[in-house]
XYZ file of C-alpha atoms in Angstrom:
717
model
C 0.125 0.003 -0.111
C 3.055 2.026 -0.090
C 1.504 3.671 -3.710
C -1.418 5.606 -1.526
C -0.275 8.483 1.427
C -2.097 7.551 4.733
C -4.176 10.781 5.908
C -4.643 12.699 9.353
C -8.455 12.230 8.704
C -9.881 8.682 7.871
C -13.410 6.610 7.050
C -14.300 4.273 9.295
C -17.274 2.388 7.938
C -18.822 -0.087 10.137
C -21.647 -2.636 9.822
C -25.086 -3.413 12.316
C -22.424 -5.240 14.380
C -22.303 -5.407 18.496
C -19.169 -2.814 17.754
C -20.025 0.935 19.061
C -16.601 2.003 17.521
C -13.511 1.177 15.086
C -11.563 -1.361 16.271
C -7.360 -0.023 17.705
C -8.191 3.280 17.419
C -10.821 5.814 19.186
C -14.314 5.233 20.076
C -16.958 5.640 17.381
C -17.694 9.208 17.617
C -21.371 8.772 18.120
C -21.319 7.248 20.883
C -21.234 3.888 22.327
C -24.609 3.043 21.423
C -24.683 4.588 17.618
C -23.761 1.668 15.510
C -23.703 3.016 11.796
C -24.804 1.060 9.151
C -24.300 -1.155 5.338
C -27.156 -2.243 3.394
C -26.374 -4.315 0.154
C -27.106 -7.688 -1.365
C -24.160 -9.265 1.754
C -25.085 -6.456 5.335
C -28.093 -6.480 6.441
C -30.454 -7.625 4.254
C -29.931 -5.105 1.609
C -32.158 -4.985 -1.780
C -30.669 -7.825 -3.990
C -28.148 -7.034 -7.391
C -27.154 -4.409 -5.738
C -23.039 -4.342 -3.880
C -20.490 -1.706 -2.680
C -17.327 -2.961 -3.422
C -13.569 -2.222 -1.873
C -12.060 0.038 -0.368
C -15.183 0.674 1.507
C -15.845 -2.529 2.266
C -14.558 -6.488 1.676
C -14.767 -7.359 -1.851
C -18.241 -8.806 -1.273
C -17.696 -12.482 -4.006
C -20.224 -11.745 -5.572
C -20.155 -12.310 -9.340
C -22.840 -10.277 -11.596
C -22.843 -8.755 -14.840
C -22.928 -4.999 -14.318
C -25.592 -2.671 -15.885
C -24.122 -0.039 -17.562
C -26.748 2.229 -18.606
C -28.187 2.987 -15.778
C -28.231 6.329 -14.811
C -27.834 6.045 -10.498
C -27.504 9.084 -8.213
C -24.087 8.948 -5.572
C -25.943 11.551 -2.235
C -23.368 12.368 0.748
C -25.563 13.376 3.198
C -24.440 14.603 6.866
C -26.229 12.490 9.797
C -26.905 13.773 13.537
C -25.807 11.461 16.168
C -29.211 9.916 16.361
C -28.624 9.162 13.096
C -30.638 10.648 11.206
C -29.930 12.894 7.863
C -29.779 16.206 8.433
C -28.055 17.887 5.259
C -26.467 16.769 1.880
C -23.162 17.247 1.135
C -22.621 16.298 -1.949
C -23.728 14.477 -5.149
C -22.958 12.845 -8.298
C -24.885 11.548 -11.163
C -23.069 10.313 -14.466
C -23.705 13.908 -15.735
C -22.107 16.481 -12.696
C -21.693 16.330 -9.390
C -20.309 18.476 -6.475
C -16.382 19.799 -7.614
C -16.826 18.577 -10.504
C -16.556 14.612 -10.334
C -18.563 13.240 -12.194
C -19.876 9.156 -11.405
C -18.508 6.886 -14.352
C -18.789 2.938 -15.173
C -15.072 2.047 -14.977
C -13.069 1.131 -18.660
C -13.511 -2.563 -18.132
C -17.140 -1.991 -17.398
C -16.637 -3.570 -13.887
C -18.355 -0.921 -11.579
C -19.935 2.771 -11.114
C -17.221 5.167 -9.566
C -16.646 8.542 -7.982
C -13.815 9.907 -5.350
C -15.597 11.525 -3.187
C -12.989 14.400 -2.106
C -13.734 14.609 1.666
C -12.241 18.545 1.997
C -13.781 19.955 5.190
C -15.074 17.454 7.207
C -13.265 16.838 10.944
C -13.166 13.464 13.456
C -15.995 13.082 15.118
C -18.540 13.784 11.348
C -21.059 10.977 10.552
C -22.188 11.189 6.682
C -24.171 8.507 4.947
C -23.338 7.889 1.521
C -26.363 6.758 -0.720
C -27.338 5.290 -4.309
C -30.612 6.085 -5.559
C -32.373 5.280 -9.019
C -35.035 7.822 -9.920
C -37.019 7.746 -6.890
C -35.809 4.780 -5.494
C -32.817 3.991 -2.865
C -30.795 1.196 -3.931
C -28.250 0.960 -1.227
C -26.356 3.099 1.641
C -23.650 3.032 3.734
C -22.977 4.507 7.148
C -19.016 6.429 7.183
C -17.652 7.884 10.562
C -14.410 10.200 10.395
C -11.609 9.310 12.675
C -8.418 10.504 13.180
C -5.122 9.341 12.794
C -6.034 5.642 10.676
C -7.464 4.689 7.680
C -11.492 3.526 6.012
C -12.109 0.625 8.504
C -13.648 -2.021 6.193
C -17.459 -3.640 7.083
C -16.883 -6.560 9.729
C -13.497 -6.373 9.452
C -10.635 -4.721 11.352
C -8.524 -3.907 8.293
C -7.762 -0.083 7.759
C -7.537 1.547 3.806
C -6.470 5.168 3.532
C -8.111 8.088 1.745
C -6.454 8.588 -1.185
C -3.308 11.288 -1.130
C -5.058 11.863 2.326
C -8.911 13.286 1.798
C -10.575 11.156 -1.163
C -12.340 8.357 -0.425
C -13.249 6.098 -3.426
C -16.814 4.992 -3.334
C -17.291 1.964 -6.071
C -20.759 -0.461 -6.250
C -21.908 -2.858 -8.484
C -25.589 -3.041 -9.716
C -26.696 -5.873 -11.833
C -28.393 -6.429 -14.765
C -32.506 -6.930 -14.525
C -31.767 -6.180 -11.080
C -33.974 -2.753 -11.714
C -35.541 -1.858 -14.417
C -33.101 0.450 -16.462
C -34.996 3.824 -16.609
C -34.714 6.113 -19.036
C -34.579 9.718 -20.055
C -38.092 11.389 -21.503
C -38.660 15.149 -23.222
C -42.240 15.504 -24.655
C -43.751 18.730 -25.881
C -47.218 20.064 -25.394
C -48.448 22.051 -29.282
C -51.556 23.382 -29.910
C -52.460 22.912 -33.710
C -50.824 26.172 -34.583
C -48.045 24.410 -33.327
C -47.257 26.893 -30.501
C -46.080 26.017 -27.441
C -48.635 25.302 -24.630
C -47.050 26.275 -20.787
C -48.610 24.715 -17.614
C -49.655 21.634 -19.194
C -50.244 18.576 -16.836
C -48.373 15.694 -18.163
C -48.317 12.493 -16.982
C -46.906 9.063 -16.881
C -48.285 7.097 -14.367
C -47.325 8.245 -11.549
C -44.951 10.839 -12.158
C -46.205 14.460 -13.724
C -44.860 17.055 -13.989
C -46.477 20.762 -15.876
C -44.792 22.092 -19.101
C -43.005 25.519 -19.383
C -42.951 28.624 -21.245
C -41.438 26.241 -24.619
C -44.030 23.573 -23.821
C -41.534 21.158 -22.387
C -41.421 18.583 -19.654
C -38.287 16.735 -19.452
C -38.575 13.145 -17.348
C -35.355 11.516 -16.208
C -36.725 8.391 -14.614
C -39.467 6.996 -17.326
C -39.238 3.188 -16.869
C -38.545 1.462 -19.950
C -40.633 -0.050 -22.646
C -44.022 1.651 -23.889
C -45.526 4.240 -21.911
C -48.612 6.624 -22.528
C -48.328 9.885 -21.184
C -51.055 11.392 -21.080
C -51.801 15.719 -21.565
C -54.434 17.360 -19.863
C -54.791 21.529 -19.971
C -57.508 24.460 -19.373
C -59.611 25.166 -22.093
C -58.010 21.944 -24.285
C -59.674 18.716 -24.755
C -57.306 16.294 -23.177
C -54.205 13.999 -25.228
C -51.352 11.719 -25.402
C -48.646 10.893 -26.507
C -47.534 6.790 -26.974
C -43.784 6.184 -26.860
C -40.936 3.732 -26.363
C -38.705 5.005 -23.515
C -35.172 3.433 -23.882
C -32.167 3.688 -21.250
C -29.745 5.552 -22.338
C -31.393 7.443 -25.061
C -32.966 10.347 -24.097
C -36.822 9.659 -25.814
C -38.006 13.115 -27.584
C -41.397 13.507 -29.053
C -44.473 16.017 -29.412
C -48.299 16.366 -28.486
C -50.950 18.747 -29.818
C -53.719 19.229 -27.970
C -57.625 20.811 -30.044
C -59.364 24.164 -28.080
C -62.413 23.357 -26.967
C -65.096 25.121 -27.781
C -67.183 26.623 -24.550
C -69.080 24.261 -22.739
C -73.206 24.423 -23.528
C -75.038 24.511 -20.023
C -78.202 22.315 -19.522
C -80.950 20.820 -17.289
C -80.322 17.238 -16.288
C -83.701 16.546 -15.684
C -85.388 16.704 -19.239
C -82.344 15.490 -21.526
C -80.625 17.797 -23.984
C -79.356 17.686 -27.303
C -76.063 20.131 -27.324
C -74.333 20.567 -31.220
C -71.121 21.750 -32.055
C -70.018 22.449 -35.625
C -72.321 19.544 -36.636
C -71.643 17.038 -33.892
C -74.679 16.766 -31.301
C -74.609 14.463 -28.272
C -77.682 13.807 -26.979
C -77.966 12.934 -23.608
C -80.780 10.747 -21.338
C -83.235 12.406 -19.208
C -82.165 12.178 -15.843
C -79.998 10.056 -17.239
C -76.022 11.327 -15.184
C -74.850 10.555 -12.204
C -71.695 11.628 -10.700
C -68.133 9.977 -10.148
C -69.745 7.649 -6.806
C -72.830 6.447 -9.069
C -75.660 9.386 -7.059
C -77.517 11.324 -9.830
C -77.526 14.112 -10.369
C -79.783 17.089 -10.763
C -80.143 20.669 -11.778
C -77.604 22.228 -14.514
C -74.640 20.462 -15.969
C -71.584 21.477 -18.777
C -71.276 19.378 -21.227
C -68.454 20.317 -23.722
C -68.111 18.977 -27.123
C -65.020 19.159 -29.034
C -65.305 18.062 -32.475
C -62.094 16.769 -34.945
C -61.738 16.931 -38.237
C -59.452 13.939 -39.543
C -59.334 15.275 -43.375
C -57.398 18.152 -41.958
C -54.166 18.828 -40.004
C -56.103 19.055 -37.102
C -55.877 15.090 -36.509
C -52.571 16.018 -34.995
C -54.324 16.372 -32.234
C -56.025 13.240 -32.283
C -54.809 10.810 -28.958
C -52.766 8.429 -29.348
C -51.131 6.147 -32.073
C -54.444 5.563 -34.041
C -54.025 1.504 -33.367
C -57.340 -0.098 -31.853
C -58.411 -3.685 -30.371
C -60.773 -5.193 -32.003
C -63.600 -6.331 -28.898
C -62.061 -9.980 -30.527
C -58.300 -8.212 -28.829
C -56.961 -8.240 -31.488
C -54.425 -4.968 -32.917
C -55.267 -2.819 -36.408
C -53.997 0.453 -37.132
C -56.898 2.874 -37.986
C -58.270 5.643 -40.259
C -60.577 7.525 -38.748
C -63.458 9.609 -40.936
C -64.553 11.578 -38.148
C -64.326 11.799 -34.273
C -64.761 14.629 -31.523
C -64.424 14.456 -27.009
C -66.792 15.095 -24.865
C -66.772 15.694 -21.407
C -69.656 16.073 -18.437
C -68.975 18.164 -15.837
C -70.829 20.544 -12.831
C -68.910 23.128 -10.571
C -65.592 21.047 -12.221
C -66.570 18.045 -11.723
C -66.497 15.000 -13.504
C -69.664 12.792 -14.551
C -71.028 9.764 -16.608
C -73.876 8.598 -18.182
C -75.972 6.432 -15.544
C -75.404 2.737 -16.138
C -78.059 0.465 -18.007
C -78.964 4.639 -20.123
C -77.376 5.682 -22.866
C -77.155 8.919 -24.956
C -76.729 9.733 -28.678
C -74.199 10.982 -30.160
C -74.178 12.131 -34.285
C -71.464 13.211 -36.485
C -70.902 14.278 -39.626
C -69.666 12.357 -42.448
C -66.466 14.130 -44.340
C -66.618 15.032 -47.919
C -65.208 11.722 -49.290
C -67.492 9.431 -47.652
C -70.824 11.107 -48.237
C -71.426 9.025 -51.093
C -71.847 5.808 -48.447
C -75.366 4.199 -48.457
C -77.746 4.880 -45.533
C -77.911 2.417 -43.436
C -74.466 1.496 -43.387
C -72.364 0.015 -40.487
C -69.233 1.356 -39.181
C -67.403 0.478 -36.208
C -67.955 2.859 -32.781
C -64.259 3.156 -31.358
C -63.468 5.270 -28.266
C -60.214 6.387 -26.954
C -58.234 4.112 -23.246
C -56.121 7.179 -22.334
C -54.725 5.097 -19.401
C -53.446 1.739 -22.388
C -52.602 4.386 -24.511
C -55.739 2.433 -27.730
C -57.799 2.712 -28.939
C -61.002 0.070 -27.957
C -63.856 -1.323 -30.449
C -67.882 -0.952 -29.162
C -70.516 -1.696 -31.002
C -71.309 0.419 -34.503
C -72.996 2.931 -35.340
C -74.743 3.594 -38.705
C -74.905 6.118 -41.308
C -78.495 8.142 -41.351
C -79.119 12.216 -43.042
C -77.578 14.334 -40.654
C -80.177 16.054 -38.758
C -81.606 19.675 -40.020
C -80.812 18.383 -44.087
C -81.990 16.426 -46.687
C -78.899 15.240 -48.185
C -75.671 15.546 -45.879
C -74.722 12.135 -44.519
C -73.773 11.586 -40.477
C -72.206 8.388 -38.332
C -75.137 8.042 -35.348
C -74.316 5.680 -32.221
C -75.436 4.579 -29.138
C -73.109 4.854 -26.355
C -72.669 4.386 -22.716
C -70.217 6.812 -21.525
C -67.849 9.380 -22.870
C -63.794 10.198 -23.689
C -63.117 10.715 -27.372
C -65.175 8.674 -29.933
C -64.988 7.623 -33.781
C -66.364 5.921 -36.429
C -62.986 4.757 -38.098
C -62.161 2.648 -40.498
C -59.979 -0.025 -39.330
C -56.716 -0.386 -42.718
C -55.483 -3.805 -42.230
C -54.092 -3.717 -46.085
C -55.216 -0.351 -46.667
C -52.689 2.060 -48.553
C -52.633 4.843 -50.634
C -49.948 6.345 -52.824
C -48.801 9.747 -54.379
C -46.891 10.813 -57.095
C -44.341 13.731 -56.085
C -43.104 16.293 -58.738
C -40.107 18.734 -57.670
C -39.705 22.175 -59.784
C -38.627 24.987 -59.186
C -39.866 28.628 -59.364
C -39.037 28.981 -62.791
C -40.662 25.449 -63.364
C -37.408 23.243 -64.117
C -37.932 20.142 -62.695
C -35.122 19.171 -58.884
C -33.410 16.104 -59.710
C -32.068 14.696 -56.142
C -34.282 16.362 -53.800
C -35.132 14.755 -50.801
C -38.970 14.854 -49.347
C -40.828 13.468 -47.243
C -44.430 12.267 -46.436
C -46.243 11.555 -43.367
C -49.264 10.149 -41.864
C -50.091 11.970 -38.651
C -51.176 9.827 -35.865
C -50.696 6.487 -37.752
C -49.108 3.609 -35.275
C -45.859 5.531 -34.021
C -46.256 7.637 -30.669
C -45.631 10.279 -33.843
C -46.341 9.551 -37.016
C -45.364 7.874 -40.125
C -42.636 8.725 -41.958
C -41.049 7.641 -46.132
C -38.593 9.673 -47.081
C -38.011 9.815 -50.964
C -35.648 11.514 -53.405
C -36.778 12.928 -56.722
C -35.294 11.212 -59.787
C -33.376 12.527 -63.057
C -36.499 13.624 -64.079
C -38.190 15.678 -61.172
C -40.587 12.597 -59.554
C -40.611 10.576 -56.612
C -42.873 8.111 -59.035
C -44.935 6.209 -56.620
C -45.010 6.546 -52.698
C -46.913 4.333 -51.189
C -48.488 5.509 -47.649
C -51.085 4.384 -44.974
C -54.308 5.387 -45.919
C -54.894 8.905 -44.077
C -54.241 12.318 -43.612
C -50.500 12.754 -45.409
C -48.415 16.263 -45.486
C -45.534 15.782 -47.742
C -42.553 18.356 -47.074
C -38.841 19.219 -48.399
C -36.490 17.275 -46.391
C -33.014 19.085 -47.995
C -31.123 21.657 -46.291
C -29.596 22.829 -50.005
C -33.763 23.786 -51.274
C -36.653 26.305 -49.088
C -39.775 24.604 -50.103
C -42.437 27.667 -51.111
C -45.530 27.407 -49.932
C -45.146 24.910 -46.680
C -46.427 21.466 -47.032
C -49.289 19.838 -49.231
C -51.812 18.219 -47.581
C -52.981 14.327 -49.439
C -56.451 12.863 -48.002
C -57.098 9.432 -48.443
C -59.381 8.878 -50.998
C -61.271 5.719 -52.811
C -61.802 2.346 -52.292
C -59.232 2.246 -49.711
C -56.577 0.308 -50.966
C -54.909 2.797 -54.113
C -51.840 0.746 -54.195
C -48.729 1.456 -56.349
C -49.590 0.058 -59.767
C -53.501 2.419 -59.305
C -54.087 5.347 -59.301
C -51.859 7.757 -57.518
C -52.496 11.194 -55.967
C -50.651 13.869 -57.669
C -48.751 16.019 -55.018
C -46.168 19.302 -56.548
C -43.381 20.670 -55.076
C -41.989 23.846 -55.897
C -38.495 25.141 -54.310
C -35.912 27.843 -54.382
C -32.628 27.092 -53.587
C -31.505 27.419 -50.014
C -29.818 30.565 -48.496
C -28.923 28.725 -45.411
C -25.273 28.227 -45.791
C -26.129 24.896 -43.532
C -26.765 23.353 -47.035
C -22.934 23.798 -47.513
C -22.010 21.478 -45.023
C -19.905 18.642 -45.950
C -18.670 17.586 -42.887
C -14.857 18.170 -43.195
C -13.166 19.282 -40.910
C -10.008 20.525 -43.620
C -12.634 23.045 -45.573
C -14.291 26.120 -44.504
C -17.486 25.626 -46.162
C -19.601 28.720 -47.318
C -22.472 29.980 -49.342
C -20.846 32.680 -52.489
C -23.662 33.886 -54.418
C -25.930 30.493 -54.339
C -23.115 28.331 -55.070
C -21.529 26.729 -52.277
C -17.835 26.768 -51.872
C -14.754 24.533 -50.459
C -12.247 26.225 -48.972
C -8.899 23.507 -47.829
C -7.875 24.831 -44.554
C -4.540 23.781 -42.544
C -3.487 22.953 -39.266
C -5.390 19.764 -36.548
C -8.261 18.503 -37.614
C -9.284 17.362 -34.399
C -8.931 13.323 -35.340
C -9.641 11.261 -31.929
C -8.053 8.651 -34.120
C -5.509 9.522 -35.849
C -2.295 10.616 -33.701
C -1.391 14.281 -34.574
C -4.475 14.637 -36.638
C -3.509 17.479 -39.077
C -5.284 19.096 -42.653
C -3.118 18.078 -45.782
C -4.434 18.682 -49.365
C -8.499 19.192 -47.387
C -7.811 15.516 -45.842
C -7.242 14.688 -42.553
C -4.074 13.020 -42.335
C -2.585 11.286 -39.199
C -1.028 8.275 -38.001
C -3.844 5.299 -36.558
C -4.311 4.685 -32.783
C -6.394 2.945 -30.294
C -8.611 5.194 -28.591
C -12.115 5.926 -27.648
C -14.232 7.326 -29.919
C -17.910 8.741 -30.878
C -18.872 8.082 -34.891
C -22.180 9.854 -33.814
C -24.381 6.558 -34.118
C -27.036 6.532 -32.272
C -27.242 2.532 -32.842
C -23.730 1.800 -31.325
C -22.410 1.830 -28.177
C -18.713 1.554 -27.109
C -16.815 2.892 -29.636
C -13.652 3.068 -30.043
C -11.038 3.607 -33.234
C -9.882 0.602 -35.170
C -6.933 -0.832 -36.485
C -7.575 1.782 -39.896
C -7.940 4.932 -37.783
C -11.908 4.888 -38.037
C -14.814 4.900 -35.261
C -16.524 2.625 -34.750
C -19.378 0.557 -32.483
C -20.841 -2.341 -31.485
C -24.924 -2.381 -31.957
C -26.514 -0.408 -28.245
C -29.537 -1.960 -28.269
C -28.325 -5.780 -27.537
C -29.114 -5.889 -23.457
C -27.920 -9.036 -23.331
C -31.484 -10.230 -22.704
C -32.364 -13.470 -24.126
C -36.449 -12.812 -22.667
C -36.154 -9.160 -25.173
C -36.682 -8.940 -28.952
C -34.159 -5.695 -29.524
C -34.070 -3.351 -31.696
C -32.659 -0.331 -32.613
C -35.133 2.440 -34.134
C -35.011 5.347 -36.988
C -34.205 7.994 -34.106
C -31.531 5.928 -32.983
C -33.161 4.717 -29.940
C -33.751 0.998 -29.153
C -36.817 -1.006 -28.439
C -36.580 -3.731 -25.935
C -40.015 -5.893 -26.187
C -40.867 -8.788 -24.185
C -40.903 -12.460 -25.706
C -41.896 -15.684 -24.244
C -40.683 -19.265 -24.393
C -36.940 -18.796 -25.174
C -33.995 -20.493 -22.968
C -32.406 -18.037 -20.197
C -30.439 -18.867 -16.824
C -31.917 -16.874 -13.514
C -28.340 -17.197 -12.122
C -29.276 -19.608 -9.811
C -28.177 -22.937 -9.487
C -31.100 -24.224 -7.289
C -33.667 -23.374 -10.482
C -33.881 -26.172 -13.557
C -35.942 -25.593 -16.513
C -35.243 -21.592 -16.768
C -37.376 -20.301 -19.602
C -37.992 -16.248 -20.316
C -41.380 -15.343 -19.825
C -43.314 -12.143 -19.495
C -44.977 -11.082 -15.941
C -46.930 -7.387 -15.743
C -45.620 -6.483 -19.628
C -41.666 -6.943 -18.816
C -39.620 -9.656 -19.214
C -38.735 -12.239 -16.885
C -36.414 -15.066 -16.479
C -37.014 -18.412 -14.412
C -36.801 -21.586 -13.495
C -38.506 -24.223 -11.662
C -37.298 -24.693 -7.693
C -35.453 -27.428 -7.422
C -35.689 -29.520 -4.098
C -34.286 -28.233 -0.592
C -30.936 -31.208 -0.717
C -30.776 -31.486 -4.127
C -26.812 -31.583 -5.479
C -25.967 -28.492 -7.257
C -22.919 -26.689 -8.618
C -21.992 -22.990 -7.812
C -19.246 -20.834 -8.121
C -16.910 -21.731 -5.103
C -13.372 -22.797 -6.654
C -12.650 -24.746 -3.939
C -15.849 -26.479 -3.340
C -16.426 -30.429 -3.245
C -19.768 -30.987 -3.015
C -23.050 -27.874 -2.796
C -26.910 -28.561 -2.250
C -29.695 -26.051 -2.630
C -30.632 -24.365 1.321
C -33.633 -22.239 1.471
C -31.077 -19.616 2.668
C -33.872 -16.770 2.846
C -37.528 -17.599 3.476
C -38.805 -18.501 -0.288
C -35.391 -18.238 -1.755
C -33.247 -21.184 -3.100
C -29.421 -20.735 -2.985
C -26.744 -23.457 -3.507
C -24.582 -23.660 -0.735
C -21.130 -25.455 -0.073
C -21.479 -27.927 2.149
C -18.046 -30.070 1.671
C -14.262 -28.383 0.395
C -11.902 -30.094 -1.369
C -8.622 -30.809 0.257
C -5.235 -28.039 0.320
C -7.413 -26.048 -1.587
C -5.861 -22.148 -2.449
C -8.243 -19.517 -3.783
C -6.678 -16.231 -4.397
C -9.000 -14.532 -4.922
C -11.851 -15.544 -2.085
C -11.420 -13.695 0.817
C -9.163 -16.180 3.269
C -6.393 -17.635 1.824
C -4.220 -20.956 2.227
C -1.492 -18.881 5.015
C -4.841 -17.571 6.812
C -6.835 -20.890 7.555
C -3.322 -22.902 8.169
C -4.580 -26.059 6.778
C -5.167 -26.013 2.748
C -7.496 -22.682 2.976
C -10.655 -22.128 3.344
C -12.422 -19.946 0.544
C -15.319 -17.876 1.350
C -18.181 -18.527 0.562
C -19.893 -17.407 -2.716
C -24.119 -18.274 -3.428
């Protein structure tokens, strides 16, 4: 230990043992009745899958793979003599920390660590080192500052000094699958005019935040997998966004909300009809109750918010437009009409009484006015908690109230939320042919265009990209039936006139090869210098008189994969070196320079979990879909037939417990025999029952010299 300086101040960490102080030193500064505590997998029945590591504690001898994607936080709090937290001293995360120190994963991926510079502490101070993940505490260790000695190992009298007289290395490990890998999520709330909405309430499960002046909310502790964010705001119909939270990837999404017209106040006893822009709701007489089922009397407020899905307002429709049929099948949807209805009295929500129905009438859009009277179209309502549309009954095409020519969809419903009459897309697709011209009418080749169908399947929109050919045409773009917006997505060009909208029509099955919608985009050369960006550090890019000019530059080009990287003739040149780097690919991790001097990473979406199907999304996010059936290893030698299952929507690996006393094989290199024993109620572990004679284990807690009889290996469950 000559490389480590002894400190005039040191730290003593003691478990819940009978000791009240540090052996061979002055008593614990908190008094003889104060026992300091360590809580992890091997101390005081702490959380399974979390362990502190040396030098704070002895080697726990627990082997499991680190989950490096987690975002834990280390908090150091000051304790009173009675063990109560009385103030915070330091906080360390993977992005920030007290004094500039940050939590990190060691280069070999074995542990999380941070060095706590203990300046300002004095003998007698008591601290608690806590490791948290979101709102959950994983483990903690109490420490006491003493004089003239080193850090006292938990459950031992060994002394380990502070590094350089003032630094305590904090090390710990969190096992894969021990806790959900939480993910950051950033959402933006907008109105249909794309203006940000402040003070909107956004809830993801039990998490709830209000949007800021830019309409943004940021969650840093969302459980991985599919989530539903519910959005409510005064004066707007509620909406949701559905997306997939991915550890290590900041998921971003926007949700749009539609302004609600002023509600109508009507008497509840006689029933009433409320109309708004062709949409009407008829309530049954004395057919409304409060949330507890008590009959409501007097007047109530009825808010009806129609949404025409053949317009850009479709972007404010809640959720992805994916429905679950009465038989449980999941299908994409193409709405023809929809509305949100709310009943309130003095701000409190109301509902239709059991056994009663209300009638809702929605106008048919122009593309469906030729549907025959009596045509049945399924009714769908939006389940905001699950983030899906659910089929419930059907409505029929009838003449709209008060007209002799216009047609509407009419249905009787038992509850209110968002309701829609919807075609099920199944295999229905439409197509468009996109022509790109400049303002002079000249056809433009090689222009990248984007077609998007709002609300389809994904949390935001279905998106497809095409590039115009040498005739300036993207001749056939298949897209899901619905409302598509077509825009230019090319820094070299500016679109004239904004997006072009295309509404599907016809028989709902016009794939490429049939008649396609004709779309014309008009573009002008962009004045944005970004159009000239060639991503070459050895050129200076500029826009001169509408043309891109690239000028060679000299000096360092900053390529981490090259030694003394220097620009020579517009090329970054240097000898290859192998070090860490960033390949700017969101679908890779552990990026490193290879022997050829190029930066490359490995697929970031492999979570090493056989119980999930991993994929990288177009925006660089990862999806880990739970699967059932594959074999796996739950890490317990006392289970057999381990197989992947899905529990509460999450992947799970588990097997059938073996009988108590069954022979097993553990990781103890000195074990001769081992048996399954119930060391914790309901949990079997493989425990060594006999040791090999004269077995030495250099990595074990007890060595041959310690035992004097061949070496008894430390138990590893």
